[in-house]
Coordinates of C-alpha atoms in Angstrom, one line a residue:
M1 CA 5.4 -20.9 -5.6
F2 CA 2.2 -18.7 -4.7
K3 CA 2.7 -20.1 -1.1
K4 CA 6.1 -19.0 -1.0
I5 CA 5.5 -15.2 -1.6
G6 CA 4.9 -13.4 1.5
P7 CA 6.6 -10.3 3.0
G8 CA 8.3 -9.5 -0.4
V9 CA 5.0 -8.7 -2.3
L10 CA 4.8 -5.7 0.2
V11 CA 8.0 -4.5 -0.3
A12 CA 7.3 -4.6 -4.2
A13 CA 4.2 -2.7 -3.7
A14 CA 6.4 -0.2 -1.7
F15 CA 8.4 0.8 -4.5
V16 CA 6.1 0.4 -7.1
G17 CA 4.2 3.6 -5.6
P18 CA 3.1 6.8 -8.2
G19 CA 6.6 8.0 -7.8
T20 CA 7.9 5.0 -9.5
I21 CA 5.2 5.1 -12.0
A22 CA 5.8 9.0 -12.8
M23 CA 9.1 8.5 -13.1
C24 CA 9.3 5.7 -15.4
T25 CA 7.0 7.6 -17.1
L26 CA 8.9 10.4 -17.5
A27 CA 12.1 8.1 -18.3
G28 CA 10.2 6.6 -21.0
V29 CA 9.0 9.6 -22.8
R30 CA 12.2 11.4 -22.7
F31 CA 14.7 8.9 -23.0
G32 CA 13.0 6.3 -24.9
Y33 CA 14.2 2.6 -24.3
A34 CA 17.6 3.8 -23.5
L35 CA 17.4 3.7 -19.4
I36 CA 16.0 0.0 -19.2
W37 CA 19.5 -0.6 -18.0
A38 CA 19.1 1.3 -14.9
L39 CA 15.9 0.0 -13.6
L40 CA 17.2 -3.6 -14.4
V41 CA 20.4 -2.5 -12.2
S42 CA 18.0 -0.9 -9.9
I43 CA 15.8 -4.3 -9.5
L44 CA 19.0 -6.5 -9.0
A45 CA 20.6 -3.9 -5.8
T46 CA 16.7 -4.1 -4.3
I47 CA 16.9 -7.9 -4.1
A48 CA 20.5 -8.2 -2.7
L49 CA 19.7 -5.7 -0.2
Q50 CA 16.6 -7.0 0.8
G51 CA 17.8 -10.3 0.6
M52 CA 20.4 -9.4 3.3
A53 CA 17.2 -7.6 5.2
G54 CA 15.1 -10.6 5.5
R55 CA 18.1 -12.9 6.2
I56 CA 18.7 -10.6 9.4
G57 CA 15.0 -10.4 10.3
V58 CA 14.5 -14.4 10.0
V59 CA 17.9 -15.4 11.9
T60 CA 17.6 -13.0 14.5
Q61 CA 13.7 -12.9 14.7
T62 CA 14.1 -9.0 15.3
G63 CA 13.7 -5.6 13.6
L64 CA 16.3 -4.1 11.9
V65 CA 16.7 -1.0 14.8
D66 CA 16.8 -4.0 17.2
V67 CA 19.8 -5.1 16.1
V68 CA 21.7 -2.2 15.6
R69 CA 21.3 -1.3 19.0
G70 CA 22.1 -4.0 20.0
E71 CA 25.4 -4.3 18.2
L72 CA 26.4 -0.5 18.2
K73 CA 28.0 -0.3 21.6
N74 CA 29.1 3.2 21.8
P75 CA 26.2 5.3 23.5
W76 CA 26.6 8.4 21.6
V77 CA 27.7 6.6 18.7
K78 CA 24.0 4.4 19.1
K79 CA 22.3 7.5 19.9
L80 CA 23.0 9.5 16.6
V81 CA 21.8 6.8 14.2
I82 CA 19.1 6.0 16.1
A83 CA 18.4 9.5 16.3
V84 CA 19.3 10.1 11.9
V85 CA 16.5 6.9 11.6
L86 CA 13.9 7.5 13.3
G87 CA 13.8 11.4 12.3
A88 CA 14.7 10.5 8.4
I89 CA 11.9 7.7 8.5
L90 CA 9.2 9.0 10.3
I91 CA 9.3 12.8 9.0
G92 CA 9.8 11.7 5.3
N93 CA 7.2 8.9 5.4
A94 CA 5.1 11.2 6.5
A95 CA 5.9 13.8 3.7
Y96 CA 5.7 10.9 1.0
E97 CA 2.3 9.8 2.6
A98 CA 0.9 12.7 0.5
G99 CA 2.2 11.5 -3.0
N100 CA 1.1 7.9 -2.5
I101 CA -2.4 9.0 -1.0
G102 CA -2.2 11.6 -4.3
G103 CA -1.6 9.0 -6.7
A104 CA -4.6 7.2 -5.5
T105 CA -6.7 9.9 -5.5
L106 CA -5.6 10.9 -9.3
G107 CA -6.4 7.3 -10.2
L108 CA -10.0 7.5 -8.3
E109 CA -10.8 10.8 -10.1
Q110 CA -10.4 9.1 -13.7
L111 CA -12.8 6.2 -12.6
F112 CA -15.2 8.5 -10.9
P113 CA -15.3 12.0 -12.5
Q114 CA -18.0 13.6 -10.0
Q115 CA -16.9 17.1 -9.4
Q116 CA -19.0 17.4 -6.3
L117 CA -17.0 14.3 -4.8
M118 CA -13.7 14.9 -5.8
P119 CA -12.5 17.4 -2.8
F120 CA -13.4 14.3 -0.5
Y121 CA -11.1 11.5 -2.1
P122 CA -8.5 12.0 -0.1
L123 CA -10.2 11.4 2.5
L124 CA -11.8 8.8 1.6
V125 CA -8.6 6.9 0.5
G126 CA -7.3 7.9 3.9
L127 CA -10.4 5.9 5.8
F128 CA -10.1 2.8 3.7
I129 CA -6.8 2.5 4.5
F130 CA -7.1 3.1 8.0
V131 CA -9.9 0.3 7.8
L132 CA -7.3 -1.8 6.4
L133 CA -5.0 -1.4 9.0
W134 CA -6.6 -1.3 12.1
F135 CA -8.7 -4.4 11.5
S136 CA -6.4 -6.5 9.4
N137 CA -3.4 -8.7 10.7
Y138 CA -0.2 -9.4 8.5
K139 CA -2.2 -12.3 6.9
I140 CA -4.8 -10.8 5.5
L141 CA -2.7 -7.7 4.8
E142 CA -0.3 -10.3 2.5
R143 CA -3.5 -11.3 0.7
I144 CA -4.5 -8.0 -0.1
F145 CA -1.3 -7.1 -1.4
V146 CA -1.1 -10.0 -3.3
G147 CA -4.4 -9.2 -5.3
L148 CA -3.4 -5.6 -5.7
V149 CA 0.0 -6.0 -7.1
A150 CA -1.3 -8.9 -9.5
L151 CA -3.8 -5.9 -10.7
M152 CA -1.6 -3.1 -10.9
G153 CA 0.5 -5.5 -12.6
V154 CA -1.8 -6.7 -15.3
C155 CA -3.3 -3.3 -15.9
F156 CA 0.5 -2.1 -16.7
V157 CA 1.7 -5.4 -18.6
I158 CA -1.7 -4.8 -20.7
C159 CA -0.5 -1.3 -21.8
A160 CA 2.7 -2.3 -22.3
L161 CA 1.9 -4.9 -25.2
L162 CA -1.1 -2.5 -26.3
T163 CA 1.5 -0.1 -27.8
Q164 CA 3.2 -3.3 -29.8
P165 CA 7.1 -2.2 -28.3
S166 CA 10.1 -3.1 -30.3
I167 CA 11.7 -6.0 -28.5
S168 CA 14.7 -5.7 -29.9
D169 CA 15.4 -2.3 -28.7
I170 CA 14.0 -3.2 -25.5
V171 CA 16.7 -5.9 -25.2
Q172 CA 19.4 -3.2 -26.4
G173 CA 18.5 -0.8 -23.9
M174 CA 18.7 -3.9 -20.9
F175 CA 21.9 -5.2 -22.0
V176 CA 23.9 -2.1 -23.4
P177 CA 24.3 1.0 -21.3
R178 CA 24.4 4.3 -22.7
P179 CA 23.3 6.9 -20.9
P180 CA 21.6 9.7 -23.4
E181 CA 23.1 13.6 -22.7
G182 CA 20.9 14.7 -19.6
S183 CA 19.8 11.5 -18.5
L184 CA 21.7 11.1 -14.9
L185 CA 19.4 12.7 -12.8
T186 CA 16.5 10.6 -14.4
V187 CA 18.8 7.6 -14.0
I188 CA 19.4 8.7 -10.2
A189 CA 15.8 9.2 -10.1
L190 CA 15.1 5.7 -11.6
V191 CA 17.2 3.9 -9.0
G192 CA 16.2 5.9 -6.2
T193 CA 12.6 5.5 -6.2
T194 CA 13.4 1.5 -6.4
V195 CA 16.3 1.2 -3.7
V196 CA 13.7 2.5 -0.9
P197 CA 15.6 2.8 2.6
Y198 CA 12.4 2.2 4.6
N199 CA 11.8 -1.0 3.0
L200 CA 15.0 -2.6 4.5
F201 CA 13.0 -1.9 7.7
L202 CA 9.7 -3.0 6.9
H203 CA 11.2 -6.4 5.3
A204 CA 12.9 -7.3 8.4
S205 CA 9.9 -6.8 10.8
L206 CA 7.8 -8.7 8.0
V207 CA 9.6 -11.9 8.0
K208 CA 9.4 -12.7 11.3
E209 CA 6.1 -12.2 11.3
K210 CA 5.9 -15.5 8.6
W211 CA 9.2 -17.3 9.3
K212 CA 10.2 -18.0 12.5
S213 CA 13.0 -20.5 11.9
D214 CA 16.7 -20.7 9.7
N215 CA 15.0 -23.5 7.9
D216 CA 13.0 -20.9 6.2
L217 CA 15.8 -19.1 4.5
K218 CA 15.6 -20.6 1.1
A219 CA 12.0 -19.5 1.5
V220 CA 13.0 -16.0 2.3
K221 CA 15.2 -15.9 -0.8
W222 CA 12.7 -17.1 -3.5
D223 CA 10.1 -14.7 -1.9
T224 CA 12.5 -11.8 -2.6
A225 CA 13.8 -12.8 -5.8
I226 CA 10.5 -13.6 -7.2
S227 CA 8.4 -10.7 -5.2
I228 CA 10.4 -7.7 -6.4
G229 CA 11.4 -9.3 -10.4
L230 CA 7.5 -9.1 -10.6
G231 CA 7.6 -5.3 -9.0
G232 CA 10.4 -4.7 -11.6
L233 CA 8.2 -6.1 -14.3
V234 CA 5.7 -3.5 -13.7
S235 CA 7.8 -0.6 -13.6
L236 CA 9.3 -2.2 -16.5
A237 CA 6.1 -2.4 -18.2
I238 CA 5.1 1.3 -17.7
L239 CA 8.6 2.6 -19.0
V240 CA 8.1 0.4 -22.4
T241 CA 4.6 2.1 -22.5
A242 CA 5.4 5.4 -22.2
S243 CA 8.3 4.9 -24.5
A244 CA 6.3 3.0 -27.4
A245 CA 3.5 5.6 -26.8
P246 CA 3.0 8.5 -29.4
I247 CA 3.1 11.1 -26.6
D248 CA 5.7 14.4 -26.8
D249 CA 5.5 15.3 -22.9
V250 CA 3.6 14.4 -19.5
N251 CA 3.2 15.8 -16.1
N252 CA 1.8 12.5 -14.9
V253 CA 0.8 8.9 -15.9
L254 CA -2.6 9.8 -16.9
D255 CA -1.3 12.2 -19.6
M256 CA 0.2 9.1 -21.0
A257 CA -3.1 7.5 -20.6
K258 CA -4.5 10.2 -22.7
G259 CA -2.1 10.1 -25.3
L260 CA -2.8 6.8 -25.9
E261 CA -6.5 7.2 -25.7
P262 CA -6.7 7.9 -29.4
L263 CA -5.3 4.5 -30.3
F264 CA -7.1 2.3 -27.8
G265 CA -10.2 4.1 -26.7
K266 CA -11.1 4.9 -23.3
M267 CA -9.9 1.1 -21.9
A268 CA -6.3 2.8 -21.7
I269 CA -7.6 5.3 -19.2
Y270 CA -9.5 2.9 -17.0
L271 CA -6.3 0.8 -17.3
M272 CA -4.2 3.6 -16.3
A273 CA -6.5 5.0 -13.4
V274 CA -7.0 1.0 -11.8
G275 CA -3.2 0.4 -11.8
L276 CA -2.5 4.1 -10.0
L277 CA -4.9 3.8 -7.7
A278 CA -3.4 0.2 -6.6
A279 CA -0.2 1.6 -6.2
G280 CA -1.1 4.5 -4.1
I281 CA -2.9 2.7 -1.8
T282 CA 0.0 -0.7 -1.3
S283 CA 2.6 2.5 -1.3
A284 CA 0.7 4.4 1.4
I285 CA -0.2 1.2 3.6
T286 CA 3.8 0.5 3.3
A287 CA 5.1 3.6 4.2
A288 CA 2.6 4.2 7.4
L289 CA 3.7 0.5 8.2
A290 CA 7.5 0.8 8.2
A291 CA 7.5 4.1 10.1
A292 CA 5.3 1.9 12.2
F293 CA 8.0 -0.8 12.8
V294 CA 11.0 1.7 12.9
V295 CA 9.4 4.0 15.8
S296 CA 8.8 0.6 17.7
S297 CA 12.3 -0.8 17.4
C298 CA 13.2 2.5 18.6
F299 CA 11.8 2.7 21.7
G300 CA 11.8 -0.8 22.5
W301 CA 7.8 -1.5 22.2
S302 CA 7.1 -5.0 21.9
G303 CA 3.3 -5.5 21.7
G304 CA 3.8 -6.0 17.8
M305 CA 1.3 -4.9 14.9
R306 CA -1.3 -4.6 17.2
D307 CA 0.0 -2.2 20.0
R308 CA -2.0 0.6 20.5
R309 CA 1.2 2.8 20.0
F310 CA 2.2 0.8 17.2
K311 CA -1.4 2.0 15.2
M312 CA -0.9 5.4 16.7
V313 CA 2.4 5.8 14.4
W314 CA 0.8 4.3 11.4
G315 CA -2.2 6.3 11.7
F316 CA 0.1 9.8 12.4
V317 CA 1.4 8.9 9.0
L318 CA -1.9 8.6 7.4
F319 CA -3.1 11.3 8.8
C320 CA -0.3 13.7 7.6
G321 CA -0.8 12.7 4.1
V322 CA -4.8 13.0 4.0
F323 CA -4.1 16.9 5.7
F324 CA -1.4 18.1 3.3
L325 CA -3.7 17.0 0.6
S326 CA -7.3 18.3 2.0
F327 CA -6.5 21.9 3.0
D328 CA -4.3 22.1 -0.2
I329 CA -1.2 22.5 1.6
Q330 CA 2.2 23.2 -0.7
L331 CA 3.9 19.9 -0.5
I332 CA 7.3 20.9 -2.6
Q333 CA 9.3 21.9 0.7
V334 CA 8.2 19.1 3.0
I335 CA 9.0 16.7 -0.3
Q336 CA 12.0 18.3 -0.5
F337 CA 13.1 17.6 3.1
A338 CA 12.1 14.1 2.9
Q339 CA 14.5 13.7 -0.5
M340 CA 17.2 15.2 1.6
A341 CA 16.3 12.9 4.4
N342 CA 16.4 9.6 2.4
G343 CA 19.5 10.9 0.4
I344 CA 21.0 10.6 3.7
L345 CA 19.9 7.5 5.2
L346 CA 20.1 5.5 2.2
P347 CA 24.0 4.7 2.7
I348 CA 24.3 5.1 5.9
M349 CA 21.6 2.0 6.1
A350 CA 23.5 0.3 3.3
I351 CA 26.4 0.4 5.4
L352 CA 25.0 -0.9 8.8
L353 CA 23.3 -3.5 6.7
L354 CA 26.4 -4.6 5.3
W355 CA 28.2 -4.5 9.0
I356 CA 25.3 -6.4 10.2
V357 CA 25.3 -9.2 7.8
N358 CA 28.7 -10.0 8.1
R359 CA 29.0 -9.7 12.1
K360 CA 29.0 -13.8 12.9
S361 CA 28.0 -13.1 16.6
V362 CA 24.6 -11.9 14.7
M363 CA 24.1 -13.7 11.7
G364 CA 26.3 -17.2 12.6
P365 CA 27.0 -19.4 10.0
Y366 CA 24.5 -17.4 7.3
K367 CA 26.9 -14.3 7.6
N368 CA 27.5 -12.9 3.5
T369 CA 29.7 -14.9 1.6
W370 CA 32.6 -12.7 -0.3
I371 CA 30.2 -12.5 -3.3
Q372 CA 27.4 -11.0 -1.5
N373 CA 30.1 -8.4 0.0
I374 CA 31.6 -7.7 -3.4
I375 CA 27.7 -7.2 -4.7
G376 CA 27.3 -5.2 -0.9
I377 CA 30.3 -3.1 -1.4
A378 CA 29.2 -2.2 -4.8
I379 CA 25.9 -1.0 -4.2
V380 CA 27.2 1.1 -0.9
G381 CA 29.3 2.8 -3.0
F382 CA 26.3 3.8 -5.6
S383 CA 23.8 4.7 -2.4
I384 CA 26.5 7.2 -1.3
F385 CA 26.6 8.7 -5.0
L386 CA 23.0 8.8 -5.0
G387 CA 22.5 9.9 -1.7
A388 CA 25.0 13.0 -2.5
K389 CA 23.3 13.2 -5.6
S390 CA 20.2 13.3 -4.0
I391 CA 20.9 15.9 -1.4
F392 CA 23.0 18.3 -3.8
K393 CA 20.0 18.5 -6.2
V394 CA 17.9 19.5 -3.2
I395 CA 20.0 22.4 -2.0
G396 CA 20.1 23.6 -5.6
W397 CA 24.0 22.7 -6.5
L398 CA 22.8 21.1 -9.3

């Protein structure tokens, strides 16, 4: 099984970042186990969409943007779609990179609370990620991610088990959808932090680094389901911990750890800090890689991960994250723009993905079945709803 795990683990690591940890924590503290069903729906939707993206990558042996460019015949429509995708991914990921590096920094500060060193932690995290990306190839990154996701999973699952949660309440929250009053935006945020548009590009580009034949489609399917399922387990563990812990309110995941400290001592803080550090590093790497893959596809670069232009793009995204944190720039407007960009991009990419995966000229005998299309249409409808809510929230209509 572990030999089959590949690009899917990078996708799982990408969505289980500081944002997801914070959102699952808030959902658990405010609404208990009641929103576990929303997390389950988002995981299943992610498996479905990422499975389509992975299938496209293996069958076509190109990135998602390359396929879109080839299939859109109208030059104006093609330019518009490419511009929206390029702008949303590049600027959005550059903005969110600060949150990823900030999450890793927060974990590092709890593990090594030396006041004189703390201002340099964002730079230290950025340099560590830079070295990993510059000197690693896909196979090395894959192994690193398997280790980091395993570490993250162990930390958060142990925290969940320590709280001795109610199994019956978990099962009820998972299979009986009853959104509490005032939980709509939290439901949207839970789905939005899991079904991430840039992961579709990342997955389609990475599968061709590992698999070269249509015969590998079964391996892609298992890789996607197992890896994202494990990522979902981590998210579930965080939500369960926050639900069961004796906490009234939190501002970040480490507040939850401090709430657990009287029961379990310093171990709770150390487990949460290590998990947050691993989550921040993995999400920072994947956000930078996804932006580089998208830009490469938009401009037709063919050098792969070793291309200097490819490295310049992920270097720019990484630099933006460190820069925003190091100089204490107010991130709220930048992050709001990134939210709006992702809100626009998610339904567009879901529609394009569904369109491409049904094109016989692209997929041949591996195009969607009618069951897959029903699932895809349902996800597209929800992504449009999610995107509209995300945009309205940013511009202040909600």
